[in-house]
Short mmCIF file of C-alpha atoms in Angstrom, two decimals:
data_model
loop_
_atom_site.label_atom_id
_atom_site.label_comp_id
_atom_site.label_asym_id
_atom_site.label_seq_id
_atom_site.Cartn_x
_atom_site.Cartn_y
_atom_site.Cartn_z
CA MET N 21 0.00 0.00 0.00
CA SER N 22 1.35 3.38 -0.97
CA VAL N 23 0.62 5.88 1.80
CA LYS N 24 -0.89 9.04 0.37
CA TYR N 25 -3.04 10.57 3.10
CA MET N 26 -2.14 11.60 6.62
CA LEU N 27 -4.83 12.18 9.21
CA SER N 28 -3.83 14.50 12.05
CA ALA N 29 -5.89 14.42 15.21
CA ARG N 30 -5.51 15.93 18.65
CA PRO N 31 -7.29 14.62 21.73
CA PRO N 32 -9.32 17.28 23.54
CA PHE N 33 -7.34 19.28 26.10
CA SER N 34 -4.04 17.75 25.00
CA PRO N 35 -1.15 19.34 23.08
CA ASP N 36 -0.19 15.97 21.55
CA TRP N 37 -0.97 15.37 17.89
CA ARG N 38 -1.45 11.83 16.63
CA LYS N 39 -0.95 10.96 12.99
CA THR N 40 -2.16 7.96 11.03
CA TYR N 41 -1.36 7.22 7.40
CA HIS N 42 -3.72 5.81 4.77
CA GLY N 43 -3.63 4.74 1.14
CA SER N 44 -6.85 6.45 0.08
CA LEU N 45 -8.93 9.45 1.01
CA SER N 46 -11.95 7.26 1.77
CA ALA N 47 -9.88 5.11 4.15
CA ALA N 48 -8.61 8.21 5.96
CA LEU N 49 -12.14 9.61 6.21
CA GLY N 50 -13.48 6.29 7.48
CA VAL N 51 -10.84 6.07 10.20
CA ALA N 52 -11.46 9.69 11.17
CA TRP N 53 -15.19 9.06 11.51
CA ARG N 54 -14.85 5.75 13.34
CA LYS N 55 -12.09 6.68 15.79
CA TYR N 56 -12.14 10.42 16.21
CA ASN N 57 -15.69 11.61 15.69
CA ARG N 58 -17.04 13.26 18.84
CA GLU N 59 -13.96 12.26 20.81
CA TRP N 60 -11.09 14.01 19.06
CA SER N 61 -10.76 17.31 17.32
CA VAL N 62 -9.59 16.49 13.81
CA ASP N 63 -7.39 19.03 12.07
CA SER N 64 -6.95 17.80 8.53
CA ILE N 65 -6.41 15.05 6.05
CA SER N 66 -3.37 16.13 4.06
CA HIS N 67 -1.97 14.87 0.76
CA GLU N 68 1.62 15.80 -0.06
CA GLN N 69 1.69 18.60 2.53
CA ARG N 70 -1.62 20.01 1.31
CA VAL N 71 -4.88 19.97 3.25
CA VAL N 72 -7.50 17.93 1.41
CA ILE N 73 -10.31 18.11 3.97
CA ASN N 74 -10.21 20.79 6.66
CA SER N 75 -11.90 20.72 10.06
CA GLU N 76 -15.16 22.22 8.84
CA GLY N 77 -15.30 19.83 5.90
CA LEU N 78 -14.64 16.88 8.19
CA MET N 79 -17.47 17.86 10.51
CA GLN N 80 -19.83 18.09 7.51
CA ALA N 81 -18.60 14.70 6.29
CA PHE N 82 -19.05 13.20 9.77
CA ASN N 83 -22.63 14.48 9.94
CA ARG N 84 -23.38 12.93 6.55
CA MET N 85 -21.80 9.64 7.60
CA ASP N 86 -23.90 9.66 10.78
CA ASP N 87 -27.00 10.08 8.61
CA LEU N 88 -25.97 7.25 6.28
CA LYS N 89 -25.24 4.93 9.21
CA ARG N 90 -28.73 5.56 10.61
CA GLU N 91 -30.32 4.99 7.18
CA THR N 92 -28.36 1.81 6.36
CA PRO N 93 -26.68 0.42 9.50
CA ALA N 94 -25.29 -2.70 7.80
CA ARG N 95 -23.60 -0.79 4.99
CA PRO N 96 -19.79 -1.14 4.90
CA LEU N 97 -17.82 1.86 6.13
CA SER N 98 -15.79 2.00 2.91
CA GLU N 99 -18.95 2.46 0.83
CA MET N 100 -20.23 5.20 3.13
CA SER N 101 -16.90 7.03 2.94
CA GLU N 102 -16.85 6.83 -0.85
CA GLN N 103 -20.41 8.17 -1.09
CA VAL N 104 -19.66 11.07 1.23
CA ILE N 105 -16.51 11.99 -0.70
CA GLN N 106 -18.37 11.86 -4.02
CA GLY N 107 -20.91 14.29 -2.55
CA MET N 108 -18.24 16.83 -1.61
CA ASP N 109 -18.03 19.15 -4.59
CA TRP N 110 -14.77 20.70 -3.38
CA VAL N 111 -12.83 17.42 -3.40
CA ARG N 112 -11.30 16.85 -6.83
CA ALA N 113 -11.86 13.49 -8.50
CA ASP N 114 -8.10 12.80 -8.78
CA GLU N 115 -7.83 13.13 -5.00
CA VAL N 116 -10.38 10.37 -4.48
CA ALA N 117 -8.55 7.78 -6.60
#
């Protein structure tokens, strides 16, 4: 797996940043939603030192993923992430691949 996306997250009330690395934008978004939603403040998903999804965008994506999970609870996380990313008009198609 070629690592392309870095997710930076900081636990509330802590100066320590944690970074995880992922091969696709949808994988990074899925991990962010599953592990950090409501518990961590997520700064960005970056690609080659460039922010792909900022904090505001992540919160919007998390809200959409919450909605999708309620609508179809058995749906795989990877499919939900892909659908959310496709619905974000400010994420370029080449960033999703």
